[in-house]
Short mmCIF file of C-alpha atoms in Angstrom, two decimals:
data_model
loop_
_atom_site.label_atom_id
_atom_site.label_comp_id
_atom_site.label_asym_id
_atom_site.label_seq_id
_atom_site.Cartn_x
_atom_site.Cartn_y
_atom_site.Cartn_z
CA MET Q 15 82.00 134.79 115.51
CA GLU Q 16 81.11 137.54 118.73
CA ARG Q 17 82.92 140.01 119.19
CA GLN Q 18 83.86 142.41 121.98
CA GLY Q 19 85.39 145.10 120.84
CA ASP Q 20 87.73 144.30 118.77
CA GLU Q 21 88.33 141.04 119.92
CA GLN Q 22 86.73 137.86 118.44
CA VAL Q 23 85.10 135.65 120.84
CA CYS Q 24 84.60 131.97 120.47
CA PRO Q 25 80.92 131.60 119.24
CA ALA Q 26 80.48 128.10 120.68
CA CYS Q 27 81.64 128.83 124.50
CA ARG Q 28 80.94 132.73 124.05
CA THR Q 29 83.77 133.65 126.79
CA THR Q 30 87.23 132.33 125.45
CA ARG Q 31 88.88 135.17 123.14
CA LEU Q 32 90.17 133.96 119.99
CA SER Q 33 93.65 134.34 118.96
CA ARG Q 34 93.83 136.65 115.28
CA TYR Q 35 96.39 134.10 114.23
CA ASN Q 36 94.06 130.96 115.18
CA PRO Q 37 93.08 129.84 111.79
CA ASN Q 38 90.02 127.70 113.55
CA PRO Q 39 86.32 129.31 114.23
CA LEU Q 40 86.87 128.09 117.89
CA CYS Q 41 88.66 128.06 120.81
CA GLY Q 42 90.74 124.83 121.59
CA VAL Q 43 88.44 123.00 124.01
CA CYS Q 44 85.30 123.85 122.00
CA LEU Q 45 87.09 122.46 118.94
CA ALA Q 46 88.24 119.19 121.03
CA ASN Q 47 84.99 119.08 122.11
CA VAL Q 48 83.13 119.47 118.72
CA ARG Q 49 85.51 116.38 117.10
CA ASP Q 50 85.17 114.03 120.04
CA GLY Q 51 81.34 114.92 121.05
CA ALA Q 52 82.47 115.26 124.57
CA GLY Q 53 79.88 114.75 126.87
CA ILE Q 54 77.19 112.87 124.94
CA VAL Q 55 76.76 109.93 123.15
CA PRO Q 56 76.93 111.01 119.12
CA VAL Q 57 73.88 110.01 117.53
CA TRP Q 58 74.91 111.14 114.14
CA LEU Q 59 78.42 111.76 112.87
CA TRP Q 60 78.92 115.76 113.80
CA ASP Q 61 76.79 115.59 117.28
CA SER Q 62 77.89 117.08 119.76
CA GLY Q 63 77.03 119.30 123.10
CA PRO Q 64 78.08 122.60 121.65
CA LEU Q 65 76.06 122.23 118.62
CA ARG Q 66 72.92 121.11 120.37
CA GLN Q 67 73.37 123.99 122.49
CA ALA Q 68 74.12 126.55 119.71
CA LEU Q 69 71.08 125.02 118.07
CA ALA Q 70 69.12 125.72 121.31
CA ARG Q 71 70.10 129.14 121.01
CA ALA Q 72 69.08 129.44 117.93
CA ASP Q 73 72.62 130.70 117.52
CA MET Q 74 72.91 129.92 113.68
CA ALA Q 75 76.26 132.02 113.36
CA ALA Q 76 77.47 129.32 115.89
CA VAL Q 77 76.14 126.45 114.35
CA LEU Q 78 77.92 126.89 111.27
CA ALA Q 79 80.79 127.92 112.77
CA ILE Q 80 80.95 124.33 114.91
CA LEU Q 81 80.10 122.26 111.79
CA ARG Q 82 83.25 123.82 109.57
CA ALA Q 83 85.25 123.35 112.97
CA ALA Q 84 84.33 119.93 113.13
CA ALA Q 85 84.95 119.08 109.66
CA GLY Q 86 88.07 120.89 109.54
CA MET Q 87 87.54 122.78 106.32
CA SER Q 88 88.16 126.49 104.96
CA GLN Q 89 85.91 129.39 104.73
CA LEU Q 90 86.60 128.21 100.89
CA GLU Q 91 86.23 124.79 101.27
CA PHE Q 92 82.93 125.06 103.36
CA GLY Q 93 81.43 127.51 100.91
CA GLN Q 94 82.38 125.29 97.86
CA LEU Q 95 79.98 122.51 99.65
CA LEU Q 96 77.42 124.86 100.44
CA GLY Q 97 76.75 127.31 97.28
CA TRP Q 98 78.17 129.95 98.88
CA SER Q 99 80.66 132.09 98.07
CA GLN Q 100 83.62 132.33 101.18
CA SER Q 101 82.68 136.01 101.50
CA VAL Q 102 79.19 134.52 102.48
CA VAL Q 103 80.31 132.08 104.69
CA THR Q 104 82.73 134.84 106.30
CA LYS Q 105 79.38 137.13 106.97
CA ILE Q 106 77.14 134.54 108.66
CA GLU Q 107 79.75 133.68 111.03
CA ARG Q 108 80.48 136.92 111.97
CA ARG Q 109 76.50 137.58 112.34
CA LYS Q 110 76.68 140.25 109.35
CA ARG Q 111 74.38 137.94 107.32
CA ASP Q 112 71.01 136.40 108.03
CA THR Q 113 71.03 133.51 104.80
CA PHE Q 114 71.16 130.80 107.99
CA HIS Q 115 68.38 131.92 109.38
CA ASP Q 116 66.06 131.15 106.64
CA VAL Q 117 64.28 127.82 107.40
CA ARG Q 118 64.47 126.92 103.70
CA GLU Q 119 68.50 127.78 103.66
CA ILE Q 120 68.71 125.55 107.14
CA LEU Q 121 67.16 122.66 105.62
CA ARG Q 122 69.27 122.91 102.49
CA VAL Q 123 72.29 122.59 104.19
CA ALA Q 124 71.38 120.14 106.34
CA ASP Q 125 70.71 117.82 103.96
CA LEU Q 126 73.89 119.05 101.95
CA LEU Q 127 75.80 118.20 105.04
CA GLU Q 128 73.57 114.78 105.88
CA VAL Q 129 72.47 116.14 108.73
CA PRO Q 130 69.21 114.22 110.16
CA ARG Q 131 66.04 116.35 110.31
CA GLN Q 132 65.90 114.97 113.79
CA ALA Q 133 68.75 116.56 114.61
CA LEU Q 134 67.53 119.69 114.66
CA LEU Q 135 64.92 119.31 117.52
CA PRO Q 136 67.03 121.41 119.73
CA LEU Q 137 66.43 124.45 117.08
CA ILE Q 138 62.62 123.49 117.40
CA LEU Q 139 62.05 123.27 120.50
CA GLY Q 140 64.53 125.50 122.03
CA ARG Q 141 66.34 122.86 124.57
CA PRO Q 142 70.12 121.02 124.09
CA ASP Q 143 69.15 118.44 126.33
CA ILE Q 144 66.79 116.67 123.83
CA GLU Q 145 67.16 112.84 123.62
CA LEU Q 146 68.05 111.93 120.13
CA GLU Q 147 67.05 108.22 118.94
CA SER Q 148 70.28 106.66 118.02
CA ASP Q 149 68.76 104.21 115.35
CA GLU Q 150 68.24 104.61 111.28
CA ASP Q 151 65.71 107.03 111.75
CA ALA Q 152 68.22 109.49 113.56
CA ALA Q 153 70.23 109.17 110.52
CA SER Q 154 67.43 109.80 108.34
CA TRP Q 155 67.72 106.87 106.50
CA GLY Q 156 64.53 105.41 106.56
CA ASP Q 157 63.54 101.83 106.94
CA ALA Q 158 65.64 100.30 104.16
CA VAL Q 159 68.24 100.02 106.40
CA GLN Q 160 66.74 99.10 109.90
CA PRO Q 161 69.63 97.55 112.16
CA GLY Q 162 70.39 94.01 111.30
CA ARG Q 163 68.65 94.00 108.30
CA GLU Q 164 70.47 92.95 105.18
CA LEU Q 165 70.23 94.52 101.84
CA ASP Q 166 69.11 92.65 99.11
CA ARG Q 167 70.82 92.47 95.49
CA ARG Q 168 68.16 95.27 94.42
CA GLN Q 169 68.24 97.35 97.47
CA PHE Q 170 71.87 97.31 97.76
CA ALA Q 171 71.99 98.28 93.96
CA VAL Q 172 69.79 101.27 94.29
CA MET Q 173 71.37 102.46 97.57
CA ALA Q 174 74.80 102.15 95.20
CA SER Q 175 73.93 104.53 93.03
CA GLY Q 176 72.49 106.75 95.37
CA LEU Q 177 68.81 106.72 95.24
CA ALA Q 178 67.85 104.96 97.75
CA LEU Q 179 64.38 105.94 98.47
CA GLY Q 180 65.10 109.27 96.99
CA ALA Q 181 67.00 110.26 100.14
CA VAL Q 182 70.07 111.09 98.56
CA LEU Q 183 69.99 114.56 96.81
CA PRO Q 184 70.68 114.88 93.47
CA ALA Q 185 74.62 114.87 92.88
CA PRO Q 186 75.75 118.55 92.15
CA LYS Q 187 76.34 119.59 88.90
CA ARG Q 188 79.81 119.96 89.26
CA VAL Q 189 82.12 118.52 92.38
CA ASP Q 190 85.25 120.70 93.58
CA ARG Q 191 88.02 119.82 96.56
CA GLY Q 192 85.49 121.23 98.89
CA HIS Q 193 83.21 118.32 98.47
CA VAL Q 194 86.04 115.98 98.34
CA ARG Q 195 87.88 117.09 101.93
CA TYR Q 196 84.19 117.33 103.34
CA LEU Q 197 83.76 113.13 102.40
CA ARG Q 198 87.04 112.77 103.55
CA ALA Q 199 86.32 114.36 107.36
CA CYS Q 200 83.06 112.41 107.02
CA LEU Q 201 85.39 109.36 106.49
CA GLU Q 202 87.41 110.08 109.42
CA GLN Q 203 85.14 110.98 111.74
CA LEU Q 204 82.98 107.55 111.05
CA GLN Q 205 86.82 105.88 111.33
CA ASP Q 206 86.39 108.11 114.69
CA GLN Q 207 82.93 107.33 115.97
CA ASP Q 208 83.16 103.36 115.62
CA ARG Q 209 86.25 103.05 117.52
CA ILE Q 210 84.48 104.34 120.34
CA ILE Q 211 80.44 103.35 119.99
CA GLY Q 212 80.85 100.38 117.31
CA GLY Q 213 78.89 99.89 113.68
CA ALA Q 214 75.13 99.90 114.56
CA SER Q 215 74.31 103.00 114.69
CA LEU Q 216 76.61 104.13 112.27
CA ARG Q 217 75.90 102.00 109.19
CA ALA Q 218 73.08 103.97 107.76
CA GLN Q 219 74.96 107.52 107.93
CA ALA Q 220 78.12 105.51 106.04
CA LEU Q 221 75.44 104.02 103.75
CA ARG Q 222 74.26 107.31 103.15
CA LEU Q 223 77.66 109.09 102.75
CA PHE Q 224 78.71 106.22 100.31
CA GLY Q 225 75.60 106.77 97.89
CA ARG Q 226 76.04 110.61 97.90
CA ALA Q 227 79.78 110.24 97.19
CA ARG Q 228 79.21 107.35 94.40
CA ALA Q 229 76.41 109.82 92.85
CA MET Q 230 79.06 112.46 92.63
CA LEU Q 231 81.15 109.81 90.80
CA ASP Q 232 78.65 108.94 88.49
CA GLU Q 233 77.25 112.05 87.50
CA SER Q 234 78.72 115.59 88.44
CA ASP Q 235 81.56 117.51 86.57
CA TYR Q 236 85.30 117.81 88.08
CA THR Q 237 88.52 118.14 86.92
CA GLU Q 238 90.88 115.27 86.56
CA GLN Q 239 93.10 115.44 89.90
CA VAL Q 240 89.47 116.01 91.45
CA GLY Q 241 88.10 113.34 89.95
CA ARG Q 242 90.80 111.12 91.07
CA GLU Q 243 90.68 112.08 94.47
CA LEU Q 244 86.46 112.04 94.92
CA LEU Q 245 87.66 108.14 93.49
CA VAL Q 246 89.64 107.03 96.00
CA VAL Q 247 87.50 109.06 98.83
CA THR Q 248 84.68 107.28 97.43
CA ALA Q 249 86.11 103.69 97.74
CA ASP Q 250 87.70 104.15 101.25
CA LEU Q 251 83.83 105.49 102.20
CA GLY Q 252 82.74 101.96 100.39
CA VAL Q 253 85.83 100.28 103.05
CA VAL Q 254 83.97 102.19 105.94
CA ALA Q 255 80.71 101.19 105.27
CA ALA Q 256 81.49 97.68 104.64
CA TRP Q 257 83.15 97.25 107.97
CA LEU Q 258 80.33 98.93 109.54
CA ALA Q 259 77.41 96.60 108.03
CA TYR Q 260 80.09 93.72 109.14
CA ASP Q 261 80.09 94.96 112.61
CA SER Q 262 76.24 95.33 112.45
CA GLY Q 263 75.87 91.47 111.52
CA ASP Q 264 74.79 92.66 107.78
CA GLN Q 265 77.32 90.31 105.86
CA ALA Q 266 75.54 90.84 102.39
CA THR Q 267 75.62 94.27 102.24
CA ALA Q 268 79.51 93.95 103.66
CA ARG Q 269 80.05 92.06 100.54
CA ALA Q 270 79.00 93.62 98.17
CA LEU Q 271 80.74 96.85 99.48
CA TYR Q 272 83.95 95.15 99.53
CA GLY Q 273 83.07 94.38 95.88
CA GLU Q 274 82.45 98.01 95.00
CA ALA Q 275 85.75 99.60 97.17
CA GLU Q 276 87.93 96.59 95.10
CA LEU Q 277 86.60 98.05 91.39
CA MET Q 278 86.93 101.48 92.37
CA ALA Q 279 90.46 100.66 94.37
CA GLY Q 280 92.18 98.95 91.22
CA SER Q 281 90.73 101.90 88.57
CA ALA Q 282 92.69 103.93 90.93
CA ALA Q 283 95.22 102.08 90.99
CA ASP Q 284 95.91 102.11 94.67
CA ASN Q 285 97.64 99.80 95.86
CA GLU Q 286 97.63 100.59 99.57
CA LEU Q 287 94.02 101.04 99.34
CA LEU Q 288 93.58 97.33 97.22
CA VAL Q 289 95.28 95.92 100.65
CA HIS Q 290 92.54 97.37 102.51
CA VAL Q 291 90.00 95.92 100.70
CA TYR Q 292 91.12 92.32 100.14
CA ALA Q 293 92.32 91.83 104.22
CA ASN Q 294 89.11 92.94 105.21
CA MET Q 295 87.54 90.69 102.86
CA ALA Q 296 89.75 87.75 104.27
CA GLN Q 297 88.65 88.40 107.86
CA GLN Q 298 85.19 88.50 106.62
CA ALA Q 299 85.23 84.89 104.81
CA THR Q 300 87.31 83.76 107.49
CA HIS Q 301 84.69 84.46 110.01
CA LEU Q 302 81.85 83.15 107.88
CA ALA Q 303 83.54 80.39 107.90
CA ARG Q 304 83.17 79.94 111.77
CA ILE Q 305 79.66 80.41 111.11
CA THR Q 306 78.76 78.14 108.16
CA GLU Q 307 81.46 75.33 109.11
CA ARG Q 308 82.53 75.41 105.66
CA ARG Q 309 86.01 75.20 105.04
CA GLY Q 310 85.86 76.45 101.50
CA ARG Q 311 85.31 80.04 103.20
CA ALA Q 312 88.60 79.65 104.72
CA ARG Q 313 90.35 78.95 101.56
CA GLU Q 314 88.67 81.78 100.36
CA ALA Q 315 90.20 83.70 103.01
CA LEU Q 316 93.52 82.64 101.86
CA ARG Q 317 93.04 83.51 98.48
CA PHE Q 318 91.70 87.30 99.65
CA ALA Q 319 95.23 87.36 101.89
CA ASP Q 320 97.10 86.31 99.21
CA ARG Q 321 95.88 89.04 96.89
CA ALA Q 322 96.77 91.48 99.52
CA ALA Q 323 100.21 90.26 99.50
CA ASP Q 324 100.56 90.55 95.63
CA ALA Q 325 98.96 94.41 96.05
CA ALA Q 326 101.89 94.74 98.75
CA ARG Q 327 104.74 93.88 97.10
CA HIS Q 328 106.12 96.90 96.25
CA LEU Q 329 105.03 98.44 99.66
CA PRO Q 330 107.65 99.06 102.03
CA SER Q 331 104.72 99.57 105.56
CA PRO Q 332 105.69 96.51 108.17
CA ALA Q 333 101.94 97.46 109.23
CA LEU Q 334 100.54 96.48 105.98
CA HIS Q 335 102.55 92.96 105.79
CA ALA Q 336 101.97 92.00 109.69
CA LEU Q 337 98.12 93.11 108.36
CA ILE Q 338 98.59 90.11 105.72
CA ALA Q 339 100.23 87.55 107.99
CA LEU Q 340 97.22 87.98 110.49
CA ARG Q 341 94.98 87.74 108.12
CA GLN Q 342 96.56 84.04 107.05
CA ALA Q 343 97.03 83.29 110.49
CA GLY Q 344 93.12 83.46 111.39
CA ALA Q 345 92.30 81.55 107.80
CA HIS Q 346 95.25 78.60 108.90
CA ALA Q 347 93.47 78.62 112.45
CA GLN Q 348 90.03 77.80 111.18
CA LEU Q 349 91.58 75.18 109.00
CA GLY Q 350 93.07 73.32 111.67
CA ASP Q 351 97.04 73.68 110.32
CA ALA Q 352 98.33 74.33 113.46
CA VAL Q 353 101.89 74.63 112.07
CA ALA Q 354 101.12 77.62 109.48
CA PHE Q 355 99.10 79.79 112.15
CA ARG Q 356 102.25 79.71 114.38
CA ALA Q 357 104.17 80.52 111.22
CA SER Q 358 102.01 83.34 109.90
CA ILE Q 359 102.10 84.90 113.63
CA GLY Q 360 105.62 84.63 113.85
CA GLN Q 361 106.15 86.31 110.45
CA ALA Q 362 103.52 89.22 111.53
CA ARG Q 363 105.98 89.37 114.98
CA ARG Q 364 108.92 90.08 112.62
CA GLU Q 365 106.89 92.71 110.50
CA ILE Q 366 106.15 94.49 113.72
CA ASP Q 367 109.79 94.31 114.96
CA ARG Q 368 110.83 96.29 112.06
CA GLY Q 369 109.17 99.45 113.76
CA GLN Q 370 107.44 101.91 112.22
CA HIS Q 371 107.67 103.62 108.56
CA GLU Q 372 106.66 106.56 107.04
CA THR Q 373 104.09 105.04 104.38
CA ASP Q 374 102.33 103.38 107.36
CA GLN Q 375 98.65 104.11 106.96
CA ASN Q 376 96.66 105.80 109.29
CA TRP Q 377 94.06 102.98 109.49
CA THR Q 378 97.00 100.43 110.52
CA GLY Q 379 97.68 102.05 114.05
CA PHE Q 380 95.90 98.87 115.39
CA VAL Q 381 98.17 96.63 113.82
CA THR Q 382 100.51 96.02 116.86
CA HIS Q 383 102.03 93.34 118.78
CA SER Q 384 98.88 93.35 120.95
CA GLU Q 385 96.74 92.64 118.07
CA ILE Q 386 98.87 90.26 116.79
CA THR Q 387 98.40 88.68 120.85
CA ALA Q 388 94.47 88.60 119.98
CA TYR Q 389 95.27 86.90 117.01
CA GLU Q 390 96.88 84.28 118.96
CA ALA Q 391 94.19 83.83 121.19
CA MET Q 392 91.40 83.49 118.76
CA GLY Q 393 93.69 80.61 116.66
CA ALA Q 394 94.26 79.25 120.09
CA PHE Q 395 90.84 78.68 121.19
CA GLN Q 396 90.27 77.88 117.52
CA LEU Q 397 92.61 75.34 117.67
CA GLY Q 398 91.06 73.38 120.80
CA ARG Q 399 93.23 75.21 123.55
CA PRO Q 400 90.65 77.59 125.30
CA ASP Q 401 92.88 78.24 128.86
CA THR Q 402 95.71 79.16 126.88
CA ALA Q 403 93.50 81.57 124.81
CA ALA Q 404 92.00 82.94 128.12
CA GLY Q 405 95.47 83.88 129.02
CA LEU Q 406 96.15 85.63 126.04
CA TYR Q 407 93.53 88.02 126.10
CA GLN Q 408 94.07 89.13 129.72
CA MET Q 409 97.11 90.21 127.95
CA VAL Q 410 95.41 91.92 125.25
CA LEU Q 411 93.24 93.96 127.91
CA GLU Q 412 96.26 95.44 129.49
CA ASP Q 413 97.03 97.56 126.41
CA CYS Q 414 95.21 100.81 127.82
CA ARG Q 415 96.00 102.24 123.85
CA ARG Q 416 92.93 99.74 122.90
CA SER Q 417 90.04 101.70 121.41
CA PRO Q 418 86.57 101.58 123.73
CA ARG Q 419 85.32 99.09 121.30
CA ASP Q 420 88.21 97.04 121.42
CA GLN Q 421 88.01 96.73 125.33
CA VAL Q 422 84.64 95.68 125.54
CA TYR Q 423 85.22 93.23 122.48
CA PHE Q 424 88.07 91.53 124.08
CA ARG Q 425 86.43 91.50 127.58
CA ALA Q 426 83.31 89.68 125.68
CA ARG Q 427 86.29 86.93 123.63
CA PRO Q 428 87.22 85.66 127.06
CA ALA Q 429 83.44 85.16 128.34
CA ALA Q 430 82.64 83.24 125.31
CA THR Q 431 86.24 81.38 125.88
CA LEU Q 432 85.26 80.46 129.50
CA CYS Q 433 82.12 79.18 128.70
CA ALA Q 434 83.66 77.04 126.14
CA ALA Q 435 86.00 75.88 129.01
CA GLY Q 436 82.76 74.74 131.07
CA ASP Q 437 83.52 77.77 133.28
CA ARG Q 438 79.76 79.40 133.48
CA GLN Q 439 80.10 81.50 136.62
CA GLY Q 440 83.20 82.90 135.43
CA ALA Q 441 81.33 83.55 131.88
CA VAL Q 442 78.23 85.60 133.29
CA THR Q 443 80.76 87.56 135.42
CA GLU Q 444 83.13 88.58 132.65
CA GLY Q 445 79.45 88.83 130.33
CA LEU Q 446 78.38 91.23 132.80
CA ALA Q 447 81.21 93.61 132.44
CA VAL Q 448 80.08 94.03 128.73
CA VAL Q 449 76.47 93.68 128.45
CA GLY Q 450 75.31 96.77 130.18
CA ASP Q 451 76.60 98.78 127.60
CA LEU Q 452 75.22 97.01 124.37
CA GLY Q 453 72.75 98.99 122.90
CA SER Q 454 73.31 102.50 124.31
CA LYS Q 455 76.95 103.43 125.07
CA LEU Q 456 78.12 100.46 122.56
CA THR Q 457 76.08 99.53 119.47
CA SER Q 458 78.26 96.68 117.86
CA VAL Q 459 76.77 93.20 117.20
CA ARG Q 460 80.06 91.50 117.07
CA VAL Q 461 80.37 91.85 120.61
CA LEU Q 462 76.44 90.79 121.26
CA ASN Q 463 77.40 87.64 119.16
CA GLU Q 464 80.17 86.75 121.45
CA LEU Q 465 78.36 86.42 124.36
CA ARG Q 466 75.55 84.36 123.10
CA PRO Q 467 76.95 81.17 123.99
CA VAL Q 468 77.11 82.91 127.36
CA ARG Q 469 73.75 83.55 127.23
CA GLN Q 470 72.54 79.71 126.09
CA ALA Q 471 74.55 78.27 128.72
CA ALA Q 472 72.82 80.86 131.42
CA GLY Q 473 70.95 79.43 134.44
CA ALA Q 474 68.51 81.06 136.63
CA SER Q 475 71.42 82.41 138.17
CA ALA Q 476 72.17 84.50 135.82
CA GLU Q 477 68.76 86.53 135.82
CA GLU Q 478 70.56 90.02 135.89
CA PHE Q 479 73.15 89.19 132.63
CA CYS Q 480 70.04 87.06 130.70
CA GLU Q 481 67.75 90.71 131.14
CA ARG Q 482 70.33 92.68 130.18
CA PHE Q 483 71.31 90.51 126.98
CA ASP Q 484 68.11 90.29 125.48
CA ALA Q 485 67.45 93.67 125.99
CA ALA Q 486 70.65 94.12 124.08
CA VAL Q 487 69.14 91.71 121.40
CA ARG Q 488 65.91 93.77 121.09
CA ILE Q 489 67.91 97.13 120.17
CA LEU Q 490 70.41 96.03 118.37
CA ALA Q 491 69.15 92.59 116.65
CA PRO Q 492 65.67 92.37 116.41
CA PRO Q 493 64.21 88.43 115.54
CA SER Q 494 63.82 89.48 111.77
CA THR Q 495 67.20 89.41 111.24
CA GLY Q 496 67.29 85.64 111.72
CA ARG Q 497 70.64 83.66 111.00
CA ALA Q 498 72.17 86.49 108.89
CA GLY Q 499 72.39 88.46 111.92
CA HIS Q 500 74.51 86.13 114.30
CA VAL Q 501 78.32 87.15 113.10
CA PRO Q 502 80.78 85.67 115.80
CA VAL Q 503 83.63 87.72 114.45
CA GLY Q 504 87.06 88.90 116.21
CA GLY Q 505 90.01 91.14 115.22
CA SER Q 506 90.10 95.02 114.61
CA VAL Q 507 89.62 96.66 111.02
CA THR Q 508 89.40 100.29 110.68
#
């Protein structure tokens, strides 16, 4: 940290004085900017304007402080992760040691923190405004996991063991709390960024982190307590990586990852985590039923929901029970059972009416009356009432608390609904409000797929919509994905 006299100054903005009682290495404004990626569209996990600026001026003390602040870690935890003592971290941040100016050490730290090499371009070129690619190369994952491309069984087995293309570093000999804390911070950052930009640009990073965590779990030494924490965070990373693959249209990888997470959650005897896994698997099965038109998939979704209910039978969280009811509702609608659908929607409403509970998990924050209304809309459409569905979607859009990704998704759904009802012009108008951000600010194949019927029905008068949609397809769903990339899914799970 820089000093003015005896005062410490924020190393990011280099103007704000830091209180001696402030445990964070940055001022409040800069801390918010590095965690939110304010002012830029982040192309990797910890990307931010302040970080790019610090790299461009070769201010490695600031770079280290910014990365540590973004992850919310102490100097001791960060030192454990990087193989340094706490005193080394302190001296580097206070510009009393030049260890982090050695190019070999910079690259070693970048690899340990999963920083893609391309993200170091501002350091090499001395410019913070370098345009970084937001594809799988930016995540340093290589051609094995291109956007929209599914992993076959062998590729997934290699990735899950942490050995894909040699891209994952050897597991550390010993794992401490610092390693687990960093994995947890990365998990939370993936969830936060997904709510803003969608899964396609995050999928490779999540796969890499899951492979890294799995390698630690299999190969490293650790205490019993650290081992349990590592098992849980690895399972959580598996769930999030599966969700991001699902949002990217890669259903085979998503299903394989959910299977891995299920085994780990069972080994940890973590019922909340098991509910998360089974609820997501139920959602995926329901929407695979939409693609294949196979009723067996919807029945499979009900079986997954039943497993979730069994895992949750002693859990008091209303949000968890409401989510299970919603998954059941989606499957019943796919099976054409209107009575069972309405009963499940009613059950979900009653659970949410119980209010919040201290055991509610952070990831269940989206389970609100607005989410239930969204399921009502999806069910109404599936049960042959598109006009009712359109009105319900408008109610969902009135909820300003929904994430940016959800706001866009639930604008795309009415477009498809209007198209199904025969209102092509209305569908194109709604679609135009969405399609411009696809592939740039938003990388969700789910949204793209909801607009496919509109593209197919659009005539010559909808040239602008067609051009923008086709441009998004070239970015998010290249031709090699085939039908597997077409996943008209719904709902919101992170």
